[in-house]
PDB file of C-alpha atoms in Angstrom:
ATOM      1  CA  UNK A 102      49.592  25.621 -21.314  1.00 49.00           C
ATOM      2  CA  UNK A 103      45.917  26.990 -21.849  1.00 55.00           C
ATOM      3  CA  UNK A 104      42.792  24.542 -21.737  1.00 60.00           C
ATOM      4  CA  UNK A 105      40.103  24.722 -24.013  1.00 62.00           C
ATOM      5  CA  UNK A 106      37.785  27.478 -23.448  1.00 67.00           C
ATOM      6  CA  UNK A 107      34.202  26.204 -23.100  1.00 66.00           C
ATOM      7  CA  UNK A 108      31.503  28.758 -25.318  1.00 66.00           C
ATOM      8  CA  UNK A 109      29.659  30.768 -23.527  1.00 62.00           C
ATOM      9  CA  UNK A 110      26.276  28.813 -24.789  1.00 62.00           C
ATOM     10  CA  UNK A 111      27.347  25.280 -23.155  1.00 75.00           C
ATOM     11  CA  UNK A 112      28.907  27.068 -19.736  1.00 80.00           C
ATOM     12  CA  UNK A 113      26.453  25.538 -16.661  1.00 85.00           C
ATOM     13  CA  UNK A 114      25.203  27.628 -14.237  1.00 86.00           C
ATOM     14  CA  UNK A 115      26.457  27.131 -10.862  1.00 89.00           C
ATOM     15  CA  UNK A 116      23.165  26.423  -9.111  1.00 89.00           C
ATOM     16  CA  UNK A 117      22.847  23.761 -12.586  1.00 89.00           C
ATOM     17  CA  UNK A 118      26.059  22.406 -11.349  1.00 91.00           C
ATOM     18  CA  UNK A 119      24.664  22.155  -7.055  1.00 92.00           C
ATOM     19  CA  UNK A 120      21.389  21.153  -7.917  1.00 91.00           C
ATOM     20  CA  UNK A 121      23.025  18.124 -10.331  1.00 91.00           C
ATOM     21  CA  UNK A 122      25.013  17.356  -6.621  1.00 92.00           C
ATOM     22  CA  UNK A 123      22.494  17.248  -4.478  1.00 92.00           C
ATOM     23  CA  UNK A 124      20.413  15.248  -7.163  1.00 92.00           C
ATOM     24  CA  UNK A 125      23.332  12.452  -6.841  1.00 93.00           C
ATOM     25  CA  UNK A 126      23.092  12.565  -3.125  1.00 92.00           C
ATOM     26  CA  UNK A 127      19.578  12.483  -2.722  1.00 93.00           C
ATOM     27  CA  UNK A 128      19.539   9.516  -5.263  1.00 93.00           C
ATOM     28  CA  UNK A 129      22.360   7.840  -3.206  1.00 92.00           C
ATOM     29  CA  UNK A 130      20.323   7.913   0.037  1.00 92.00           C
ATOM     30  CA  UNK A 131      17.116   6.257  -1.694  1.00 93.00           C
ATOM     31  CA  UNK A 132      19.524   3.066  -2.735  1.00 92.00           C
ATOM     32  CA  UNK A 133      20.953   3.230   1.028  1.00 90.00           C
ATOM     33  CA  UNK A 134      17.484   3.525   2.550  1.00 89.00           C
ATOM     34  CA  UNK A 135      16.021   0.471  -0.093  1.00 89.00           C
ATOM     35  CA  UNK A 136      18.637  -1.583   0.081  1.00 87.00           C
ATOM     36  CA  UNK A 137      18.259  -1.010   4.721  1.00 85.00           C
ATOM     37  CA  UNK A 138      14.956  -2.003   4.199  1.00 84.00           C
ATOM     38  CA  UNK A 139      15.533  -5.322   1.875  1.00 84.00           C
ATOM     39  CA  UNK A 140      18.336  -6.570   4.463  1.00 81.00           C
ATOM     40  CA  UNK A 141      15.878  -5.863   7.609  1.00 79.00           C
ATOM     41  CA  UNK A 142      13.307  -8.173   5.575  1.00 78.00           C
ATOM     42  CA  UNK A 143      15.845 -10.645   5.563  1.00 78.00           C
ATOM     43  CA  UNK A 144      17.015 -10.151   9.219  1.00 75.00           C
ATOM     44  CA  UNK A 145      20.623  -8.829   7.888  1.00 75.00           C
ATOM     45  CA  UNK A 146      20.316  -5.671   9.542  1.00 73.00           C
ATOM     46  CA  UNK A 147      23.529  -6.014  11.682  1.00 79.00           C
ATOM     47  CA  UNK A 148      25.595  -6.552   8.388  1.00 75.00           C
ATOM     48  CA  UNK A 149      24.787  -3.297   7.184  1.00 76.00           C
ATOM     49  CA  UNK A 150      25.409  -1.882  10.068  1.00 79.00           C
ATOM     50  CA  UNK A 151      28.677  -3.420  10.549  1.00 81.00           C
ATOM     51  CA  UNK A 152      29.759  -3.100   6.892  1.00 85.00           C
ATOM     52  CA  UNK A 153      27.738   0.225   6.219  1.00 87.00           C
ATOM     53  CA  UNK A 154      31.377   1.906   4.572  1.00 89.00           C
ATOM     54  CA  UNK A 155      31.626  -0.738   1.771  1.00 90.00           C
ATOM     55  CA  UNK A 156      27.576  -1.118   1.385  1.00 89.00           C
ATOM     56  CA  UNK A 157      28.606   2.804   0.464  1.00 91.00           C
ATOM     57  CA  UNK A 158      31.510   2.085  -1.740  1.00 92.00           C
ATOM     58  CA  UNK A 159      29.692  -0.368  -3.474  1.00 92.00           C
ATOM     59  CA  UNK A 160      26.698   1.477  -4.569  1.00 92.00           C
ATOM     60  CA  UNK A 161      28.901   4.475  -5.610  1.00 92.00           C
ATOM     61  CA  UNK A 162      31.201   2.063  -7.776  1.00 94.00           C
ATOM     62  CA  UNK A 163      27.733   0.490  -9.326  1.00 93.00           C
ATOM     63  CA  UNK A 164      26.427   3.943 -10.300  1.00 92.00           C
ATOM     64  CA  UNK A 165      30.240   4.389 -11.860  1.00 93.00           C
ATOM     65  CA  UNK A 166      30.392   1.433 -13.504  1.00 93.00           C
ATOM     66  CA  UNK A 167      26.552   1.584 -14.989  1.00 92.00           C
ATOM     67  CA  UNK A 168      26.379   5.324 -15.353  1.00 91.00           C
ATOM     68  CA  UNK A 169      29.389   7.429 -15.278  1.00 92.00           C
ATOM     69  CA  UNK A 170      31.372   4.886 -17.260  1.00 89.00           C
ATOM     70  CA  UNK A 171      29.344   4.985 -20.492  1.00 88.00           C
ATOM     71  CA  UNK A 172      27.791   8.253 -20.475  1.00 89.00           C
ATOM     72  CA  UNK A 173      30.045  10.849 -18.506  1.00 88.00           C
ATOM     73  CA  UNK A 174      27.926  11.793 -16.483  1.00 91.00           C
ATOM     74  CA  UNK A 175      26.173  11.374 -13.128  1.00 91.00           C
ATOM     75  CA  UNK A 176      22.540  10.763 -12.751  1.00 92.00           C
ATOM     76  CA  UNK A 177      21.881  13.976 -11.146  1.00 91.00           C
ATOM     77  CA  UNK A 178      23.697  15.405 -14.312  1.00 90.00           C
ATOM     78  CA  UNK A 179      21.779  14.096 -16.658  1.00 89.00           C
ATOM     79  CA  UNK A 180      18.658  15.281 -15.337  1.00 88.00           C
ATOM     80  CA  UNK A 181      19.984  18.942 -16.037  1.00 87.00           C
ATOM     81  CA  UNK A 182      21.519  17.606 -19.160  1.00 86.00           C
ATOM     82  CA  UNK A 183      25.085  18.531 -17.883  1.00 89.00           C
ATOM     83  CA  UNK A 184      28.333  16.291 -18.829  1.00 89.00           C
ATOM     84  CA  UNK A 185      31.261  16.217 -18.169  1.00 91.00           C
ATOM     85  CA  UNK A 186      34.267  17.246 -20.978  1.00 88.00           C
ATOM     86  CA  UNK A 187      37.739  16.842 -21.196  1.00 86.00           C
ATOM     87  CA  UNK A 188      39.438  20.569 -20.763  1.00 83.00           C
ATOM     88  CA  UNK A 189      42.943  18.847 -20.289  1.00 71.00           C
ATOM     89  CA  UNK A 190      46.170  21.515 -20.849  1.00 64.00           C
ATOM     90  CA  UNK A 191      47.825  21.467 -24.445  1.00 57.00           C
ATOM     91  CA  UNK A 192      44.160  20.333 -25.839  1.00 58.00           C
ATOM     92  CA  UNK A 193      42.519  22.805 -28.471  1.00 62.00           C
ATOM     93  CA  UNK A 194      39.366  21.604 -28.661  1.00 69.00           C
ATOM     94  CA  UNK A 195      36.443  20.094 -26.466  1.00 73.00           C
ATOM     95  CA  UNK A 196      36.948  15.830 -25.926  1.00 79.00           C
ATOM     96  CA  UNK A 197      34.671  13.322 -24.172  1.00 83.00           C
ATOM     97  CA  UNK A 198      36.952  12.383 -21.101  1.00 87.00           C
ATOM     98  CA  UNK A 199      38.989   9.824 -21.838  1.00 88.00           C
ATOM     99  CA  UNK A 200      39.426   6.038 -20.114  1.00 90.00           C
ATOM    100  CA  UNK A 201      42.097   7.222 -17.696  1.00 90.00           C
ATOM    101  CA  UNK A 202      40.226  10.052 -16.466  1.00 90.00           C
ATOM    102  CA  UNK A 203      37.362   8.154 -15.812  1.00 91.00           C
ATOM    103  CA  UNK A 204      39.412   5.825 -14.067  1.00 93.00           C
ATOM    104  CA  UNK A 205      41.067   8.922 -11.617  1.00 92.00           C
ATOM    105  CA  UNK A 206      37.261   9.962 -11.576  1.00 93.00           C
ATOM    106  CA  UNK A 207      36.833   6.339  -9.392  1.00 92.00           C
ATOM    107  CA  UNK A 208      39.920   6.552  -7.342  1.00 93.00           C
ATOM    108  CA  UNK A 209      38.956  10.230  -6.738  1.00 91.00           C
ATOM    109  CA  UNK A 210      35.672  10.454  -5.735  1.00 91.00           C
ATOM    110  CA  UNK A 211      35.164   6.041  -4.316  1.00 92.00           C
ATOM    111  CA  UNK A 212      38.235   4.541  -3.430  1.00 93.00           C
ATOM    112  CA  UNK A 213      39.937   7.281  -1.783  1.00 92.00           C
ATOM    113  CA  UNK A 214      36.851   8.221   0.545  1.00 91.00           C
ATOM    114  CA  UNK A 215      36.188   5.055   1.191  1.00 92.00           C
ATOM    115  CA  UNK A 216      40.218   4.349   2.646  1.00 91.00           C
ATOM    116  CA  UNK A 217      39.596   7.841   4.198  1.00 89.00           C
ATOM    117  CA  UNK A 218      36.616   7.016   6.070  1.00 89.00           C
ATOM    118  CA  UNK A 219      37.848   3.436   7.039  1.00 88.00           C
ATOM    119  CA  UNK A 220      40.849   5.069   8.305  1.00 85.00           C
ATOM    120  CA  UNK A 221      39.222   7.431  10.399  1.00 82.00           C
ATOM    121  CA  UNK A 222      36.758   4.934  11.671  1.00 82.00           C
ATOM    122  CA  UNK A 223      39.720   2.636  12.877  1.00 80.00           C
ATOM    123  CA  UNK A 224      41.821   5.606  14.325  1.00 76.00           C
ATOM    124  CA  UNK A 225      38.232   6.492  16.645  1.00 73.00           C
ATOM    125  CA  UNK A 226      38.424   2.595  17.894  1.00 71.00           C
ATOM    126  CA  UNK A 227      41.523   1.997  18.221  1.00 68.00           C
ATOM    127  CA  UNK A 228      44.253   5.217  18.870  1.00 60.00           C
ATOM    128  CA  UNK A 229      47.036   4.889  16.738  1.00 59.00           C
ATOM    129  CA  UNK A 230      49.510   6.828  19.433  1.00 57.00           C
ATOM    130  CA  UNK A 231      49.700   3.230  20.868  1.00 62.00           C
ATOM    131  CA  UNK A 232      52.581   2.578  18.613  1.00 61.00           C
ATOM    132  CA  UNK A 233      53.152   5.592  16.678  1.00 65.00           C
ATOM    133  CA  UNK A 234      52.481   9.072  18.598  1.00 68.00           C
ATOM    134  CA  UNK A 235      53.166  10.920  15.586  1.00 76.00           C
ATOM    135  CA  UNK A 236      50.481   9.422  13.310  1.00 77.00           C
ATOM    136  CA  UNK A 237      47.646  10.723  15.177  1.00 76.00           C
ATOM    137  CA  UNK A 238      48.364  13.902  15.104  1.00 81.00           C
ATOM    138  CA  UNK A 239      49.332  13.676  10.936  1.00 84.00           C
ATOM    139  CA  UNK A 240      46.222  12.519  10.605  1.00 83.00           C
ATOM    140  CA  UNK A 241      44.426  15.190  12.267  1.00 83.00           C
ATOM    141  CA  UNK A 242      46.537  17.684  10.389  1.00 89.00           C
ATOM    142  CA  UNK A 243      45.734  16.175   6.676  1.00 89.00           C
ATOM    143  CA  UNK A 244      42.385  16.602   7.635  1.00 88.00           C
ATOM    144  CA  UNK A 245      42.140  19.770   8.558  1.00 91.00           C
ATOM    145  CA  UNK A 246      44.373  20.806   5.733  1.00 93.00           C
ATOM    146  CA  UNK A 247      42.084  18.690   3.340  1.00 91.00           C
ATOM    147  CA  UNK A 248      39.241  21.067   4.278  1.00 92.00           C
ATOM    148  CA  UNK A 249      40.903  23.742   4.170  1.00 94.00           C
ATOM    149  CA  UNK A 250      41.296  23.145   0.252  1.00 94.00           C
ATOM    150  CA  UNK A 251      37.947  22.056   0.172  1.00 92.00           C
ATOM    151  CA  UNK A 252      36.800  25.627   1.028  1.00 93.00           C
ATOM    152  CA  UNK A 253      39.741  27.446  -0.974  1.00 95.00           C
ATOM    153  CA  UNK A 254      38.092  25.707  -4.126  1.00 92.00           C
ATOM    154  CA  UNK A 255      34.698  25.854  -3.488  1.00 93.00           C
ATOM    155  CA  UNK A 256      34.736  30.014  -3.031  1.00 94.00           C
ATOM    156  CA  UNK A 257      36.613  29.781  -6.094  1.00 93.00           C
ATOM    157  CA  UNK A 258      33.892  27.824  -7.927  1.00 92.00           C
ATOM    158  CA  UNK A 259      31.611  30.404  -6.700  1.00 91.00           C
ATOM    159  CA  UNK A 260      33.640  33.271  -8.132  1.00 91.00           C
ATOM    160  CA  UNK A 261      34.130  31.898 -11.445  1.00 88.00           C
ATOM    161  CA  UNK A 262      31.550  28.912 -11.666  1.00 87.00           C
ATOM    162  CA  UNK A 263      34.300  26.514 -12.571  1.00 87.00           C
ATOM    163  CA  UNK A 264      35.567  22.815 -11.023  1.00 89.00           C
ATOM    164  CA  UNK A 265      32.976  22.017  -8.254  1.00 90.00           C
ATOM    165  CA  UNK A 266      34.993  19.592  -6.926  1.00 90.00           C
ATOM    166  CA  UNK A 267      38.684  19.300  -6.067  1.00 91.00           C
ATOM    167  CA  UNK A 268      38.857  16.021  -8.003  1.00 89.00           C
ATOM    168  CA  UNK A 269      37.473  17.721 -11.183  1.00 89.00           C
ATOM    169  CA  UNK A 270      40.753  19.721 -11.374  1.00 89.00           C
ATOM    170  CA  UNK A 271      42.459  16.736 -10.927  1.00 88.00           C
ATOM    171  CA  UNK A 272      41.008  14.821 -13.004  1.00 88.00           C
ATOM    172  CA  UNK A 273      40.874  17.588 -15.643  1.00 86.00           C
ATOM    173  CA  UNK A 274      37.326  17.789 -16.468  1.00 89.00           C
ATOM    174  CA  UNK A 275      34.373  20.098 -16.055  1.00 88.00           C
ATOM    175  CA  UNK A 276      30.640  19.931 -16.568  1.00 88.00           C
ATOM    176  CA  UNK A 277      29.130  21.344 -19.604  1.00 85.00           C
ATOM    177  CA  UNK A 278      25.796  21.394 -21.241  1.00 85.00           C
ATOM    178  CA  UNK A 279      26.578  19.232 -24.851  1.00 82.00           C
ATOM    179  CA  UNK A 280      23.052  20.297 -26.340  1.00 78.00           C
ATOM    180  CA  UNK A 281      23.751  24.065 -24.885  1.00 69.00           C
ATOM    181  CA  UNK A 282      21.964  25.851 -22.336  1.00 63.00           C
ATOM    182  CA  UNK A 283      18.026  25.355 -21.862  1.00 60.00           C
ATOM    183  CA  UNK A 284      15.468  27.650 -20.463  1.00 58.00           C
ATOM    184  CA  UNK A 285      14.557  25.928 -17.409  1.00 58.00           C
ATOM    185  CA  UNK A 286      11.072  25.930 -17.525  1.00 59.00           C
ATOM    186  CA  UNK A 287       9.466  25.601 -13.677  1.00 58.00           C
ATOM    187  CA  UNK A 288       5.697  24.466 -13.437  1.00 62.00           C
ATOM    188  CA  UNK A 289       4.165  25.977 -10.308  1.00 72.00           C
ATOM    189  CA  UNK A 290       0.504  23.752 -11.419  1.00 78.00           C
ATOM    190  CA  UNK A 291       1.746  21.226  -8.398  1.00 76.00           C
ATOM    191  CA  UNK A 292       2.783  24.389  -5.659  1.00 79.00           C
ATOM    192  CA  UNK A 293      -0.742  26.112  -6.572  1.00 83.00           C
ATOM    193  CA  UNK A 294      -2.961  22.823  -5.860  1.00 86.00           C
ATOM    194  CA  UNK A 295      -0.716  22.349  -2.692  1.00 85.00           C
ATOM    195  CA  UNK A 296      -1.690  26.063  -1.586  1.00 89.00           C
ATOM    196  CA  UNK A 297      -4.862  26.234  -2.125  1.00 90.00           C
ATOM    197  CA  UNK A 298      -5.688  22.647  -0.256  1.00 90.00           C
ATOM    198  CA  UNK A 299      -4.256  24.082   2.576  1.00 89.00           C
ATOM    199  CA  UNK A 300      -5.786  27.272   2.699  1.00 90.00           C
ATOM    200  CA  UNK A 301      -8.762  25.532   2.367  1.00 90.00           C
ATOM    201  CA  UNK A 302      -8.013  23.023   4.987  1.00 91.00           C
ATOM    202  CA  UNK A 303      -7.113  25.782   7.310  1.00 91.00           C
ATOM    203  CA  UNK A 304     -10.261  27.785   6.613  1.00 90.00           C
ATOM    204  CA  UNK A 305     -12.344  24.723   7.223  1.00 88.00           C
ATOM    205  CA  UNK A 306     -10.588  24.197  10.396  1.00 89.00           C
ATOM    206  CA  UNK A 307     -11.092  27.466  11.948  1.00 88.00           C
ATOM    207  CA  UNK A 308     -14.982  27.611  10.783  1.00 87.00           C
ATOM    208  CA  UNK A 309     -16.072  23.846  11.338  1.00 82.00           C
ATOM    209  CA  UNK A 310     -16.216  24.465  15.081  1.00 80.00           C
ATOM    210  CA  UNK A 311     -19.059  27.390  14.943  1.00 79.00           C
ATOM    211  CA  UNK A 312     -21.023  25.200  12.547  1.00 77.00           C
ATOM    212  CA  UNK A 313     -23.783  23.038  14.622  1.00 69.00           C
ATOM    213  CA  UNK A 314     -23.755  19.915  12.748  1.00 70.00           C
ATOM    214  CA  UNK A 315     -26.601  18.243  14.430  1.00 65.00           C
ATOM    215  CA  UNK A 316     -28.522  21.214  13.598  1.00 67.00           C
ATOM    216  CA  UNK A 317     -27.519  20.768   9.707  1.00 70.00           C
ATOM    217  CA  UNK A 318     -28.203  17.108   9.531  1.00 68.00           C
ATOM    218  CA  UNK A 319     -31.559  17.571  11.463  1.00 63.00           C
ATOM    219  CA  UNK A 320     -32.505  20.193   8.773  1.00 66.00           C
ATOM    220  CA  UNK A 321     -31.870  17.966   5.841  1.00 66.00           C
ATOM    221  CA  UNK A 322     -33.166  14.820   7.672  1.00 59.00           C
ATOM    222  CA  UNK A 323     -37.072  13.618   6.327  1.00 53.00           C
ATOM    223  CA  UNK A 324     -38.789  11.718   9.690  1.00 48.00           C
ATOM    224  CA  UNK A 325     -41.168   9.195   9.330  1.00 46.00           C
ATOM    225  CA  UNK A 326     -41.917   9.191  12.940  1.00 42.00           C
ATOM    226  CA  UNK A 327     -44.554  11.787  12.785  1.00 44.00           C
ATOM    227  CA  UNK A 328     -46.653   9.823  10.455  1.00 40.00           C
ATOM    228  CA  UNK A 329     -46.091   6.720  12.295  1.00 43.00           C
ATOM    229  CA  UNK A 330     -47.028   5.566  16.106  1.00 47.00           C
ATOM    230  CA  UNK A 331     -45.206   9.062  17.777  1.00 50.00           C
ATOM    231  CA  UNK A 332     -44.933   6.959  21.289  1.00 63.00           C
ATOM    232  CA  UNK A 333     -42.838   4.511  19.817  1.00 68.00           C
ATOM    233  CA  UNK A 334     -39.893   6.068  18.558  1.00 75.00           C
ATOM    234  CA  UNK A 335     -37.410   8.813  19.499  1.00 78.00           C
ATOM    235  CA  UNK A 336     -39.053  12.224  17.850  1.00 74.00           C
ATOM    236  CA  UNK A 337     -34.741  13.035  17.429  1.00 75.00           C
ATOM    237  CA  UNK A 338     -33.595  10.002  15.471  1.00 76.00           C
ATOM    238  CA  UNK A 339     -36.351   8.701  14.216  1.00 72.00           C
ATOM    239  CA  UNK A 340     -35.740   5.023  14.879  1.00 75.00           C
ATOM    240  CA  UNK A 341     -36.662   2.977  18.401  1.00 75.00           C
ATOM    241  CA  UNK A 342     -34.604   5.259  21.613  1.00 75.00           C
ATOM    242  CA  UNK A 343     -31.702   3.800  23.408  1.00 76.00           C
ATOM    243  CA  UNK A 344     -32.354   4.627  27.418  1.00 79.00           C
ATOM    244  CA  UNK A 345     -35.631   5.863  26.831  1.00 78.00           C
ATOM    245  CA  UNK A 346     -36.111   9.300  27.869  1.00 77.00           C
ATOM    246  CA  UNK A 347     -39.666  11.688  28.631  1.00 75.00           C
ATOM    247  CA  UNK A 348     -39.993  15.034  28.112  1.00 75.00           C
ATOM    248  CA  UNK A 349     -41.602  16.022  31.297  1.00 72.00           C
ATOM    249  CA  UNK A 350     -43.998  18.612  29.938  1.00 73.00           C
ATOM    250  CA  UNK A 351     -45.315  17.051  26.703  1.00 76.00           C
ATOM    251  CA  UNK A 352     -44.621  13.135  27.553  1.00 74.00           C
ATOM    252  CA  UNK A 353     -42.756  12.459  24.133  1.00 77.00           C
ATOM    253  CA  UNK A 354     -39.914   9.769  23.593  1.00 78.00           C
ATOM    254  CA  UNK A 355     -36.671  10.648  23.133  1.00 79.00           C
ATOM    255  CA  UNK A 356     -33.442   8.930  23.579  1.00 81.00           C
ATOM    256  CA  UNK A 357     -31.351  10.020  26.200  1.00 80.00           C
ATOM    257  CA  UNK A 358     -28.451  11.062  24.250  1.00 79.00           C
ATOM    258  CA  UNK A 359     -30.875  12.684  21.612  1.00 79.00           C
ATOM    259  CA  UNK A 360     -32.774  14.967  24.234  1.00 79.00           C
ATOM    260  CA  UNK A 361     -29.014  15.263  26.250  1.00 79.00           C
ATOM    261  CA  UNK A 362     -26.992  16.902  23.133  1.00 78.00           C
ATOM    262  CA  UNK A 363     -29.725  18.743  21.787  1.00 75.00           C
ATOM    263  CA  UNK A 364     -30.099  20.784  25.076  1.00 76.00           C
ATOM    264  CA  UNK A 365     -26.448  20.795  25.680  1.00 76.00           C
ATOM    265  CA  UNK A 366     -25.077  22.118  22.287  1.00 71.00           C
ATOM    266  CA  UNK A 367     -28.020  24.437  21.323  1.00 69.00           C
ATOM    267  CA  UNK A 368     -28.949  25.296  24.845  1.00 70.00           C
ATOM    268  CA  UNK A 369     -32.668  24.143  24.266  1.00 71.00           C
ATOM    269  CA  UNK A 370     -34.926  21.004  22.977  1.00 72.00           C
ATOM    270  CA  UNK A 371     -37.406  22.270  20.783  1.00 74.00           C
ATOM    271  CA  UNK A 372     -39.866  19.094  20.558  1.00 77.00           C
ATOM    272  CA  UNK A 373     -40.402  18.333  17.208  1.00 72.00           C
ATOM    273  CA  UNK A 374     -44.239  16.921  17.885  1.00 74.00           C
ATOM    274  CA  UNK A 375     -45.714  19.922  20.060  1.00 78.00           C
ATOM    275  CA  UNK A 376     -42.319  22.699  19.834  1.00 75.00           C
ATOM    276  CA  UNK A 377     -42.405  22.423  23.529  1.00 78.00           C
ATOM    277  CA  UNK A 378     -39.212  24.169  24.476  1.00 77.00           C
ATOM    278  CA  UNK A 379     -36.910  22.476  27.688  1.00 74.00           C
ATOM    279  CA  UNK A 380     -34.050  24.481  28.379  1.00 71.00           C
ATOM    280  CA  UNK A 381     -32.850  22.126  31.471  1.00 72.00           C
ATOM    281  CA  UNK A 382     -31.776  18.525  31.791  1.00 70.00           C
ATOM    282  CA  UNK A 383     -33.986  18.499  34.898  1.00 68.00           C
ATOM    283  CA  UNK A 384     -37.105  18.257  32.837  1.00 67.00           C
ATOM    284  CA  UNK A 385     -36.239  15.200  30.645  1.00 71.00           C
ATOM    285  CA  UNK A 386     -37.113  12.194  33.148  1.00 70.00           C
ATOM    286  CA  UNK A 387     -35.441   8.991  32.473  1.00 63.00           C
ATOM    287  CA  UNK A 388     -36.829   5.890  34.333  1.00 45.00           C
ATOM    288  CA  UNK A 389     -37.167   2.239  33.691  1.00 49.00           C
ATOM    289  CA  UNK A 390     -41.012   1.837  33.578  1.00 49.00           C
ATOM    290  CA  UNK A 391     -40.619   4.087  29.954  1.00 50.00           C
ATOM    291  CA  UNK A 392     -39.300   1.155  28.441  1.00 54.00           C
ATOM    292  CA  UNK A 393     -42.208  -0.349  28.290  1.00 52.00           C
ATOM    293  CA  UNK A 394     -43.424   1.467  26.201  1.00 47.00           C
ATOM    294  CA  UNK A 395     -41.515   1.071  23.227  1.00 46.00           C
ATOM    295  CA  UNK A 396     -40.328  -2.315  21.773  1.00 44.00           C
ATOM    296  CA  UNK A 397     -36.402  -2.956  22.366  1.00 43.00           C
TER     297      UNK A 397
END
């Protein structure tokens, strides 16, 4: 028999219908990772670890039983206002999906992979061709088989956009937009800001390095040192020098790391109290009788 057709203004598109599944799975690792991180607080790690399968189960059965239960839909559905509908055979018009179909909905998509996954977990401890050589090998085969469907459906789904899942068609129920479809408006305010702070970032980066600092901040930088006692403090820095250092042609005080960088990165000292110009380390002398001079 025929299932209800769904119109053409409620029919989800299929990146509407991946998007809502990778919204559920993203959602389902921020529980995981929250709930990890409240168990480590409380030194529990090794029972998540050892019981990480029904720490799984259990989530996925909360978000049924809080969620899916009462509204049809999945979280990540609902924030692409999809929901699910009842398109069961014999039916002539659109239904909310009933008790029992919720109920296959849980077996489906938590019970089952969680007996799965247990299963397969014990099989890779403990080989089950022990005491039954046959059942390893059945295993293996509904496995591969189960995959093999898994594909089948899925290229199906992308050919005519309908049952994502396997358990859908089971289950007989498909996602639908109840208010119809909406223009999915995308904001690109966010990406723009992002793109520009790193251009500019980038640009700063590359030029910051050809920019002599020391020559900005001495160029915006009032001294008080020429007004004051000039033998006292460091005609650089303005304040009393750290390893005093003389400036063998004019006799000024510098400190050492002053008069050091400013011949080093700008290949000169130009002295600010007479613009005699030293080009060479070997004409600032540093000695310990200059200390006297100034008050440390």
């Amino acid at each position: 028999m025929d299932e209800p057709k769904i119109p053409n203004g409620n029919l989800p598109l299929r990146v509407n219908q991946l998007d809502a599944e990778a919204s559920d799975e993203f959602i389902h690792e921020i529980i995981l990772e929250k709930l990890r991180d409240v168990l480590k607080y409380l030194q529990l790690s090794n029972v998540f670890t050892s019981y990480q399968l029904e720490v799984d189960a259990a989530i996925k059965f909360g978000l049924w039983w809080v969620v899916f239960r009462k509204q049809h839909s999945t979280l990540g559905q609902q924030l692409l206002d999809l929901e699910y509908t009842s398109v069961r055979p014999g039916a002539k018009t659109l239904s909310a999906i009933t008790r029992v179909q919720s109920l296959l909905y849980l077996i489906c998509n938590v019970i089952t992979p969680y007996l799965w996954a247990r299963l397969r977990k014990l099989q890779a401890i403990r080989s089950f061709s022990d005491f039954n050589p046959h059942l390893d090998k059945l295993i293996t085969i509904l496995q591969t088989t189960w995959q093999y469907v898994n594909l089948l459906n899925f290229v199906t789904f992308l050919y005519n956009g309908q049952f994502l899942h396997i358990y859908e068609r089971i289950c007989g129920m498909r996602s639908f937009h109840p208010k119809g479809k909406q223009l999915r408006e995308v904001g690109f305010e966010f990406s723009n800001r992002e793109i520009m702070w790193h251009g500019f970032t980038e640009f700063m980066t590359f030029l910051l390095p050809y920019i002599n600092m020391r020559k900005v901040k001495t160029m915006f930088t009032f001294s008080s040192a020429k007004s004051s006692d000039g033998s006292k403090f460091c005609k650089e820095c303005d304040s009393y020098p750290t390893n005093p250092t003389r400036v063998a042609d004019c006799s000024h005080i510098y400190c050492y790391h002053c008069a050091a960088s400013l011949v080093t990165t700008d290949g000169a000292l130009e002295c600010k109290a007479c613009n005699v110009k030293i080009t060479s380390l070997g004409n600032l002398e540093r000695a310990q009788h200059l200390i006297s001079l100034v008050d440390v």
